[in-house]
Short mmCIF file of C-alpha atoms and ligand atoms in Angstrom, two decimals:
data_model
loop_
_atom_site.label_atom_id
_atom_site.label_comp_id
_atom_site.label_asym_id
_atom_site.label_seq_id
_atom_site.Cartn_x
_atom_site.Cartn_y
_atom_site.Cartn_z
CA MET G 30 29.52 13.10 11.07
CA ALA G 31 25.72 13.18 10.91
CA LYS G 32 23.34 10.37 11.77
CA VAL G 33 20.04 9.94 9.94
CA MET G 34 17.43 7.50 11.22
CA VAL G 35 14.71 6.17 8.91
CA LEU G 36 11.71 4.62 10.64
CA GLY G 37 10.11 1.97 8.43
CA GLY G 38 11.36 -0.20 5.58
CA GLY G 39 8.50 0.11 3.10
CA PHE G 40 8.35 2.24 -0.06
CA GLY G 41 8.90 5.54 1.75
CA GLY G 42 11.68 4.37 4.07
CA LEU G 43 13.61 2.42 1.43
CA ALA G 44 13.44 5.21 -1.15
CA ALA G 45 14.58 7.77 1.43
CA ALA G 46 17.42 5.63 2.78
CA HIS G 47 18.81 4.93 -0.70
CA GLU G 48 18.52 8.56 -1.79
CA LEU G 49 20.40 9.59 1.35
CA ARG G 50 23.09 6.98 0.77
CA SER G 51 23.60 8.13 -2.81
CA ARG G 52 23.98 11.77 -1.69
CA LEU G 53 25.94 11.52 1.57
CA ASP G 54 29.58 10.58 2.10
CA SER G 55 30.13 7.26 3.85
CA GLU G 56 31.21 9.03 7.09
CA HIS G 57 27.52 9.90 7.64
CA GLU G 58 25.51 7.10 9.20
CA ILE G 59 22.13 5.96 7.89
CA LEU G 60 20.12 3.67 10.13
CA LEU G 61 16.83 2.06 9.08
CA VAL G 62 14.57 0.51 11.73
CA ALA G 63 11.67 -1.77 10.78
CA ALA G 64 9.64 -4.40 12.58
CA ASP G 65 9.24 -6.59 9.51
CA ASP G 66 12.41 -7.67 7.74
CA ARG G 67 10.49 -8.34 4.50
CA PHE G 68 9.60 -6.06 1.61
CA PHE G 69 7.14 -6.85 -1.17
CA VAL G 70 4.85 -4.69 -3.27
CA GLY G 71 1.20 -4.66 -2.21
CA TYR G 72 -0.15 -6.21 -5.39
CA ALA G 73 2.10 -9.25 -4.97
CA LYS G 74 -0.44 -10.33 -2.32
CA LEU G 75 -3.18 -10.45 -4.96
CA TRP G 76 -0.91 -12.42 -7.29
CA ASP G 77 -0.35 -14.92 -4.49
CA LEU G 78 -4.09 -15.20 -3.80
CA VAL G 79 -5.00 -16.15 -7.36
CA GLY G 80 -1.98 -18.36 -8.04
CA THR G 81 -0.07 -16.01 -10.37
CA ARG G 82 3.06 -16.25 -8.20
CA PRO G 83 3.73 -17.15 -4.54
CA LEU G 84 4.37 -14.09 -2.35
CA ALA G 85 7.68 -15.59 -1.20
CA GLN G 86 9.04 -15.28 -4.75
CA GLY G 87 8.38 -11.53 -4.75
CA THR G 88 9.76 -10.94 -1.27
CA ALA G 89 13.14 -9.38 -0.55
CA ARG G 90 14.89 -9.11 2.84
CA LEU G 91 15.92 -5.85 4.46
CA GLY G 92 19.10 -7.54 5.69
CA ALA G 93 20.46 -6.73 2.20
CA LEU G 94 20.65 -3.05 3.22
CA ASP G 95 23.82 -3.51 5.28
CA ALA G 96 25.84 -4.32 2.15
CA LYS G 97 24.62 -1.03 0.69
CA GLY G 98 25.92 1.05 3.57
CA ILE G 99 22.56 1.35 5.34
CA ARG G 100 22.50 -0.16 8.82
CA PHE G 101 19.34 -2.22 9.29
CA VAL G 102 17.85 -2.76 12.74
CA ASN G 103 15.05 -5.29 12.84
CA ALA G 104 13.03 -4.03 15.81
CA ARG G 105 9.58 -2.80 16.80
CA ILE G 106 9.40 0.90 17.63
CA THR G 107 7.36 1.45 20.79
CA ALA G 108 7.72 5.22 21.31
CA ILE G 109 8.83 8.26 19.28
CA ASP G 110 10.10 11.51 20.78
CA PRO G 111 10.34 13.98 17.88
CA THR G 112 11.77 16.79 20.03
CA ARG G 113 14.88 14.70 20.72
CA ARG G 114 14.65 12.68 17.46
CA ALA G 115 14.75 9.60 19.67
CA ILE G 116 12.91 6.27 19.66
CA GLU G 117 12.37 3.36 22.00
CA THR G 118 12.42 -0.05 20.36
CA SER G 119 12.43 -3.75 21.18
CA ALA G 120 16.19 -3.56 20.51
CA GLY G 121 16.77 -0.58 22.82
CA PRO G 122 16.81 3.21 22.36
CA PHE G 123 18.17 5.07 19.33
CA ASP G 124 18.54 8.74 18.44
CA ALA G 125 19.82 10.76 15.51
CA ASP G 126 20.41 14.21 14.05
CA TYR G 127 17.66 13.72 11.48
CA MET G 128 14.69 11.39 11.40
CA ILE G 129 12.35 10.31 8.58
CA VAL G 130 9.15 8.65 9.78
CA ALA G 131 7.76 6.21 7.20
CA LEU G 132 5.79 3.73 9.27
CA GLY G 133 2.91 3.14 6.85
CA ALA G 134 -0.74 2.87 7.87
CA GLY G 135 -2.32 0.44 10.29
CA ARG G 136 -5.15 -1.82 9.10
CA GLY G 137 -8.59 -1.06 10.58
CA ARG G 138 -10.69 -4.22 10.41
CA GLY G 139 -13.97 -2.42 11.10
CA LYS G 140 -16.93 -4.81 11.24
CA LEU G 141 -14.65 -7.72 10.36
CA GLY G 142 -13.61 -7.84 14.03
CA ALA G 143 -11.52 -10.89 14.83
CA ALA G 144 -12.92 -13.05 11.98
CA ASP G 145 -10.26 -15.24 10.41
CA HIS G 146 -12.12 -17.80 8.35
CA GLY G 147 -14.78 -17.22 5.70
CA ALA G 148 -14.16 -13.48 6.00
CA PHE G 149 -10.64 -12.03 5.84
CA ASP G 150 -8.59 -8.85 5.86
CA LEU G 151 -7.42 -9.01 2.23
CA TYR G 152 -4.30 -6.96 3.04
CA ASP G 153 -3.03 -9.34 5.75
CA PRO G 154 -0.09 -11.17 4.15
CA ASP G 155 0.04 -13.72 6.94
CA ARG G 156 -3.53 -14.91 6.24
CA LEU G 157 -2.97 -15.38 2.50
CA PRO G 158 -2.52 -19.16 2.75
CA ALA G 159 -5.92 -19.45 4.49
CA MET G 160 -7.60 -17.11 1.97
CA ARG G 161 -6.10 -19.03 -0.93
CA SER G 162 -7.20 -22.33 0.49
CA GLU G 163 -10.80 -21.12 0.92
CA LEU G 164 -10.82 -19.69 -2.60
CA GLU G 165 -9.50 -23.00 -3.96
CA HIS G 166 -12.25 -24.94 -2.21
CA LEU G 167 -15.04 -22.66 -3.33
CA ASP G 168 -17.47 -24.21 -5.80
CA ALA G 169 -20.66 -22.15 -5.46
CA GLY G 170 -22.04 -19.01 -3.83
CA ARG G 171 -20.80 -15.46 -3.75
CA VAL G 172 -17.41 -13.80 -3.25
CA VAL G 173 -17.82 -10.35 -1.74
CA ILE G 174 -14.91 -7.93 -1.94
CA ALA G 175 -15.91 -5.23 0.52
CA VAL G 176 -14.26 -1.91 1.36
CA LEU G 177 -14.63 -1.91 5.15
CA GLY G 178 -14.07 1.84 5.63
CA THR G 179 -12.38 4.91 4.22
CA PRO G 180 -9.73 6.07 3.70
CA TYR G 181 -8.03 2.86 2.60
CA VAL G 182 -4.61 2.12 1.12
CA CYS G 183 -4.40 1.87 -2.68
CA PRO G 184 -7.79 3.04 -3.99
CA PRO G 185 -7.71 0.77 -7.10
CA ALA G 186 -7.00 -2.43 -5.11
CA PRO G 187 -10.61 -3.59 -4.53
CA TYR G 188 -11.26 -3.53 -8.28
CA GLU G 189 -7.97 -5.28 -9.04
CA ALA G 190 -8.94 -7.97 -6.56
CA ALA G 191 -12.36 -8.34 -8.21
CA PHE G 192 -10.85 -8.68 -11.71
CA LEU G 193 -8.28 -11.22 -10.55
CA VAL G 194 -10.68 -13.32 -8.45
CA GLU G 195 -13.23 -13.32 -11.29
CA GLU G 196 -10.59 -14.48 -13.76
CA TYR G 197 -9.42 -17.18 -11.37
CA LEU G 198 -12.96 -18.52 -10.97
CA ARG G 199 -13.57 -18.43 -14.71
CA ARG G 200 -10.34 -20.38 -15.31
CA ARG G 201 -11.68 -23.03 -12.98
CA GLY G 202 -15.01 -23.16 -14.83
CA LEU G 203 -16.95 -21.85 -11.84
CA ARG G 204 -18.27 -18.52 -13.05
CA ASP G 205 -21.80 -19.74 -13.64
CA ARG G 206 -21.90 -20.93 -10.01
CA VAL G 207 -19.97 -18.21 -8.19
CA GLU G 208 -21.04 -14.58 -8.21
CA VAL G 209 -18.46 -11.81 -7.66
CA VAL G 210 -19.53 -8.59 -5.95
CA VAL G 211 -17.40 -5.58 -5.11
CA ALA G 212 -18.98 -3.33 -2.48
CA THR G 213 -17.73 0.15 -1.57
CA PRO G 214 -19.11 2.91 0.65
CA MET G 215 -18.03 5.44 -1.98
CA PRO G 216 -20.47 6.82 -4.54
CA SER G 217 -18.39 5.53 -7.48
CA PRO G 218 -15.28 3.37 -7.89
CA LEU G 219 -12.69 6.19 -7.81
CA PRO G 220 -14.55 9.46 -7.17
CA MET G 221 -11.39 11.55 -6.96
CA ALA G 222 -10.42 10.52 -10.50
CA GLY G 223 -13.57 11.86 -12.15
CA PRO G 224 -16.39 10.43 -14.27
CA ASP G 225 -14.32 9.19 -17.23
CA VAL G 226 -12.12 7.01 -15.03
CA ASP G 227 -15.13 5.83 -13.03
CA GLN G 228 -16.82 4.83 -16.27
CA LEU G 229 -13.76 2.93 -17.48
CA VAL G 230 -13.57 0.93 -14.25
CA ALA G 231 -17.33 0.36 -14.01
CA SER G 232 -17.62 -0.83 -17.60
CA GLY G 233 -14.59 -3.10 -17.16
CA LEU G 234 -16.24 -4.70 -14.13
CA ALA G 235 -19.60 -5.00 -15.89
CA GLY G 236 -17.86 -6.60 -18.89
CA GLN G 237 -16.67 -9.41 -16.62
CA GLY G 238 -20.08 -9.79 -14.96
CA ILE G 239 -18.76 -8.36 -11.68
CA ASP G 240 -21.52 -6.74 -9.65
CA LEU G 241 -20.35 -3.27 -8.50
CA ARG G 242 -22.31 -1.98 -5.50
CA THR G 243 -21.54 1.61 -4.49
CA GLY G 244 -22.72 3.55 -1.41
CA LEU G 245 -22.60 0.43 0.78
CA GLN G 246 -21.37 1.14 4.30
CA THR G 247 -20.68 -2.13 6.11
CA ALA G 248 -22.89 -2.34 9.21
CA LYS G 249 -22.37 -5.94 10.33
CA ILE G 250 -20.52 -9.07 9.26
CA ASP G 251 -22.08 -12.19 10.72
CA THR G 252 -19.36 -14.77 10.30
CA ASP G 253 -21.53 -17.66 11.55
CA ALA G 254 -24.33 -16.93 9.09
CA LYS G 255 -21.79 -15.78 6.45
CA SER G 256 -23.76 -12.66 5.80
CA ALA G 257 -22.76 -9.01 5.47
CA SER G 258 -25.30 -6.27 6.10
CA PHE G 259 -25.00 -2.66 5.11
CA ALA G 260 -26.29 0.64 6.50
CA ASP G 261 -28.92 1.00 3.77
CA GLY G 262 -30.50 -2.37 4.66
CA THR G 263 -28.81 -4.39 1.88
CA THR G 264 -27.73 -7.89 2.93
CA LEU G 265 -25.25 -10.02 1.01
CA ASP G 266 -24.71 -13.66 1.90
CA TYR G 267 -21.24 -14.82 1.01
CA ALA G 268 -19.19 -17.96 0.62
CA LEU G 269 -16.01 -15.86 0.99
CA LEU G 270 -15.63 -12.24 2.04
CA LEU G 271 -12.39 -10.38 1.30
CA GLY G 272 -12.38 -7.12 3.25
CA ILE G 273 -10.29 -4.08 2.36
CA PRO G 274 -9.24 -2.67 5.75
CA SER G 275 -9.50 1.04 6.39
CA ALA G 276 -6.21 2.90 6.80
CA VAL G 277 -5.66 3.93 10.42
CA PRO G 278 -2.74 5.84 11.94
CA PRO G 279 -0.13 3.52 13.50
CA THR G 280 -0.55 3.53 17.29
CA VAL G 281 3.06 4.51 17.89
CA ILE G 282 2.46 7.68 15.85
CA ALA G 283 -1.02 8.41 17.21
CA ASP G 284 0.48 8.22 20.74
CA SER G 285 3.32 10.63 19.90
CA PRO G 286 3.46 14.43 19.62
CA LEU G 287 3.92 13.95 15.85
CA ALA G 288 0.23 13.17 15.39
CA GLY G 289 -2.31 15.76 14.39
CA GLU G 290 -5.78 15.66 15.95
CA ASP G 291 -6.81 12.84 13.64
CA GLY G 292 -3.77 10.70 14.50
CA TRP G 293 -1.97 11.20 11.14
CA VAL G 294 1.20 13.25 10.59
CA TRP G 295 0.64 16.38 8.50
CA PRO G 296 4.01 17.25 6.94
CA ASP G 297 4.85 19.83 4.29
CA PRO G 298 3.59 18.27 0.99
CA GLY G 299 6.72 19.14 -0.99
CA THR G 300 9.44 18.08 1.48
CA GLY G 301 7.85 15.91 4.17
CA ARG G 302 9.21 18.33 6.80
CA THR G 303 7.26 18.37 10.08
CA VAL G 304 7.08 21.11 12.70
CA PHE G 305 9.81 19.32 14.66
CA ASP G 306 13.38 20.32 13.86
CA GLY G 307 15.07 17.68 11.67
CA VAL G 308 12.00 15.41 11.61
CA TYR G 309 10.31 14.42 8.35
CA ALA G 310 7.34 12.15 7.66
CA VAL G 311 6.37 10.46 4.39
CA GLY G 312 4.05 7.81 2.98
CA ASP G 313 0.92 6.15 4.27
CA CYS G 314 1.41 7.37 7.86
CA THR G 315 0.83 10.94 6.66
CA ALA G 316 -2.10 12.97 5.41
CA VAL G 317 -0.80 14.98 2.44
CA GLU G 318 -3.23 17.12 0.46
CA SER G 319 -5.05 14.92 -2.04
CA LEU G 320 -2.43 12.17 -2.29
CA PRO G 321 -3.89 8.68 -2.15
CA ARG G 322 -2.05 6.25 0.09
CA ALA G 323 0.12 4.38 -2.42
CA GLY G 324 3.73 3.30 -2.72
CA VAL G 325 4.67 5.69 -5.54
CA PHE G 326 3.71 8.70 -3.46
CA ALA G 327 5.46 7.34 -0.36
CA GLU G 328 8.67 6.91 -2.31
CA ALA G 329 8.41 10.28 -4.08
CA LEU G 330 8.06 12.17 -0.80
CA GLY G 331 10.69 9.91 0.79
CA ARG G 332 13.18 10.96 -1.89
CA ALA G 333 12.26 14.63 -1.52
CA ALA G 334 12.77 14.45 2.26
CA ALA G 335 16.13 12.78 1.72
CA THR G 336 17.27 15.54 -0.65
CA SER G 337 16.34 18.17 1.96
CA ILE G 338 18.28 16.40 4.69
CA ALA G 339 21.30 15.75 2.48
CA ALA G 340 21.32 19.43 1.47
CA GLU G 341 21.29 20.47 5.14
CA ILE G 342 24.18 18.14 5.94
CA ASP G 343 26.40 18.50 2.89
CA GLY G 344 24.89 21.22 0.72
CA GLY G 345 23.65 20.28 -2.73
CA THR G 346 20.31 20.66 -4.39
CA THR G 347 16.90 19.82 -2.98
CA THR G 348 14.14 18.39 -5.14
CA PRO G 349 10.72 19.09 -3.62
CA TYR G 350 7.87 16.78 -4.64
CA ASP G 351 5.43 18.32 -7.11
CA GLY G 352 2.56 15.84 -6.68
CA ALA G 353 2.92 14.13 -10.08
CA GLY G 354 2.45 10.38 -9.99
CA TYR G 355 0.49 7.31 -10.99
CA CYS G 356 -1.13 4.17 -9.59
CA PHE G 357 -1.63 0.95 -11.53
CA LEU G 358 -5.00 -0.74 -11.81
CA GLU G 359 -4.80 -4.33 -12.98
CA PHE G 360 -7.67 -5.66 -15.07
CA ASN G 361 -8.20 -9.23 -16.25
CA GLY G 362 -6.12 -10.80 -19.04
CA ARG G 363 -2.72 -9.52 -17.83
CA ARG G 364 -3.76 -5.98 -18.71
CA ALA G 365 -3.32 -2.91 -16.53
CA ALA G 366 -4.06 0.79 -16.70
CA ALA G 367 -2.25 3.65 -14.97
CA LEU G 368 -4.21 6.33 -13.15
CA GLU G 369 -1.86 9.26 -13.51
CA GLY G 370 -1.78 13.00 -13.13
CA GLU G 371 -0.97 16.01 -11.03
CA PHE G 372 -2.28 15.37 -7.56
CA PHE G 373 -1.40 18.82 -6.15
CA ASN G 374 -3.19 20.73 -8.88
CA LYS G 375 -5.68 23.33 -7.57
CA PRO G 376 -8.61 23.49 -7.16
CA LYS G 377 -8.55 19.74 -7.74
CA PRO G 378 -6.15 17.10 -9.08
CA ILE G 379 -5.98 16.53 -12.84
CA LEU G 380 -6.11 12.78 -13.37
CA ARG G 381 -6.44 10.53 -16.39
CA MET G 382 -6.44 6.82 -17.15
CA ALA G 383 -6.04 5.21 -20.56
CA GLU G 384 -7.64 1.90 -21.53
CA PRO G 385 -5.91 -1.08 -19.92
CA ASP G 386 -3.30 -2.88 -22.01
CA THR G 387 -0.55 -5.47 -21.80
CA ASP G 388 2.23 -2.84 -22.07
CA THR G 389 1.07 -1.20 -18.83
CA TYR G 390 0.95 -4.63 -17.21
CA ALA G 391 4.59 -5.08 -18.24
CA ARG G 392 5.34 -1.66 -16.68
CA LYS G 393 3.72 -2.87 -13.49
CA GLU G 394 5.88 -5.99 -13.44
CA ALA G 395 8.98 -3.88 -14.11
CA PHE G 396 8.01 -1.45 -11.33
CA GLU G 397 8.17 -4.31 -8.83
CA ALA G 398 11.40 -5.83 -10.17
CA GLU G 399 13.21 -2.47 -10.25
CA ARG G 400 12.45 -1.67 -6.63
CA LEU G 401 13.21 -5.13 -5.26
CA HIS G 402 16.43 -5.31 -7.23
CA THR G 403 17.73 -1.75 -6.74
CA TRP G 404 16.83 -1.47 -3.10
CA LEU G 405 17.40 -5.02 -1.90
CA ALA G 406 19.49 -6.90 -4.50
CA TRP G 407 16.59 -9.26 -5.27
CA THR G 408 16.87 -11.38 -8.39
CA HIS G 409 13.99 -12.61 -10.48
CA PRO G 410 13.00 -16.20 -9.61
CA ALA G 411 14.04 -18.58 -12.38
C1 FAD B 25 -3.28 -5.09 -2.73
C2 FAD B 25 -2.46 -3.84 -2.79
C3 FAD B 25 -2.07 -3.33 -4.03
C4 FAD B 25 -1.29 -2.18 -4.10
N1 FAD B 25 -0.90 -1.71 -5.33
C5 FAD B 25 -0.14 -0.59 -5.41
C6 FAD B 25 0.30 -0.09 -6.67
O1 FAD B 25 0.02 -0.66 -7.73
N2 FAD B 25 1.05 1.04 -6.67
C7 FAD B 25 1.39 1.69 -5.52
O2 FAD B 25 2.09 2.71 -5.59
N3 FAD B 25 0.97 1.26 -4.32
C8 FAD B 25 0.22 0.14 -4.23
N4 FAD B 25 -0.20 -0.32 -3.00
C9 FAD B 25 -0.01 0.53 -1.81
C10 FAD B 25 1.38 0.43 -1.21
O3 FAD B 25 1.71 -0.90 -0.88
C11 FAD B 25 1.43 1.29 0.05
O4 FAD B 25 0.85 2.53 -0.18
C12 FAD B 25 2.90 1.47 0.45
O5 FAD B 25 3.39 0.23 0.94
C13 FAD B 25 3.08 2.56 1.50
O6 FAD B 25 4.44 2.73 1.76
P1 FAD B 25 4.96 3.26 3.18
O7 FAD B 25 6.44 3.29 3.09
O8 FAD B 25 4.25 4.48 3.56
O9 FAD B 25 4.51 2.14 4.23
P2 FAD B 25 4.71 0.58 4.22
O10 FAD B 25 5.16 0.09 2.90
O11 FAD B 25 3.47 0.02 4.81
O12 FAD B 25 5.92 0.34 5.22
C14 FAD B 25 5.81 0.57 6.60
C15 FAD B 25 7.09 0.11 7.27
O13 FAD B 25 7.06 0.48 8.65
C16 FAD B 25 7.35 -0.64 9.44
N5 FAD B 25 6.66 -0.47 10.73
C17 FAD B 25 5.37 -0.15 10.95
N6 FAD B 25 5.13 -0.01 12.27
C18 FAD B 25 6.32 -0.23 12.89
C19 FAD B 25 6.76 -0.21 14.25
N7 FAD B 25 5.92 0.08 15.27
N8 FAD B 25 8.06 -0.48 14.51
C20 FAD B 25 8.93 -0.75 13.51
N9 FAD B 25 8.56 -0.78 12.21
C21 FAD B 25 7.28 -0.52 11.91
C22 FAD B 25 6.89 -1.84 8.65
O14 FAD B 25 7.55 -3.03 9.08
C23 FAD B 25 7.31 -1.40 7.25
O15 FAD B 25 8.67 -1.66 7.04
C24 FAD B 25 -0.93 -1.50 -2.91
C25 FAD B 25 -1.30 -2.02 -1.67
C26 FAD B 25 -2.05 -3.18 -1.60
C27 FAD B 25 -2.41 -3.74 -0.25
#
């Protein structure tokens, strides 16, 4: 009997655990350890913020894994020893024959510091009620959606947030009194995707009167004065600032031998295999070629890692990841576009994005429902 331990219950960990369960006989144990017993897709936070749907209605519980033959341990991992494939956790030590590390990225708050009113970490699910309340009470001024540093998780998210916040304000009849600005340190909205995609995003933002400011590196956020200043001398006063945190390596990984010099894990791009025997790493906690940090890539590499492990245990075929994938970008009016392509193509990725439409929005809704339902037996709220 073999034991496989999956660290993390996000996209990468859940995809890997289910792939393993579907390939391995029940005599082999699969254990999944995660600090948070919830799973929701990232964009469900934006839907909560603008009143599309409360986050709780798009949240599934990892406790549902046990009924699927995957043992769930709800515990915080405090140390990882990849040479022994062993971990220390708040629920005691665990070890295994194989280990898949899928712990996601930490959130770097940059110049936001400890601010928790007026200026927020947009990705912090626990602060959504406060963000929503401040948005609801807004009746004049400026909303600044600011990328606080790079890299960050889900490159399209700042623009999605801008479209959704703008639409929310317009619905409330406030658009002539509230300005919406999206500020990024990058030279264009999605530089990796090329000029056509950049143009599509920039013209979409301009069409909604959203002020796109590129090349703005946040230098200071003065939460008393409600003012953000940038390295080039630009200052933006705000009524509400929604900051996109930078992606930082989780401390427990950065403190372990798994980490490269920059704190991220650098696994094989096709299999997630690391230099440690039987240890794989997938998802946002890794640095993999030109892959953005997004759920689809975490799950694709998670599945590939699972096929490699299952093949080692029981034989069978492996399916390495080829770098094909897509990310959704939601526009206003229940429309979305998919940024898709071949991310491992050399010398650079080949990416494309069609005009946003309602069919792609429906695909985005289905993407969420499929994962919540298949992985965690979630049913659509009535
Ligand atoms: C607003 C927004 C919109 C997004 N939209 C999209 C989209 O349209 N498409 C898309 O593909 N992606 C999207 N994403 C990105 C996506 O959510 C992430 O890339 C994805 O969650 C990464 O998956 P992961 O498995 O690597 O990590 P995560 O999903 O972050 O999971 C990490 C897991 O590790 C656990 N963990 C972490 N540290 C510890 C510890 N010390 N001990 C125990 N457990 C720990 C956590 O509890 C969690 O279970 C979006 C993100 C945001 C914020």
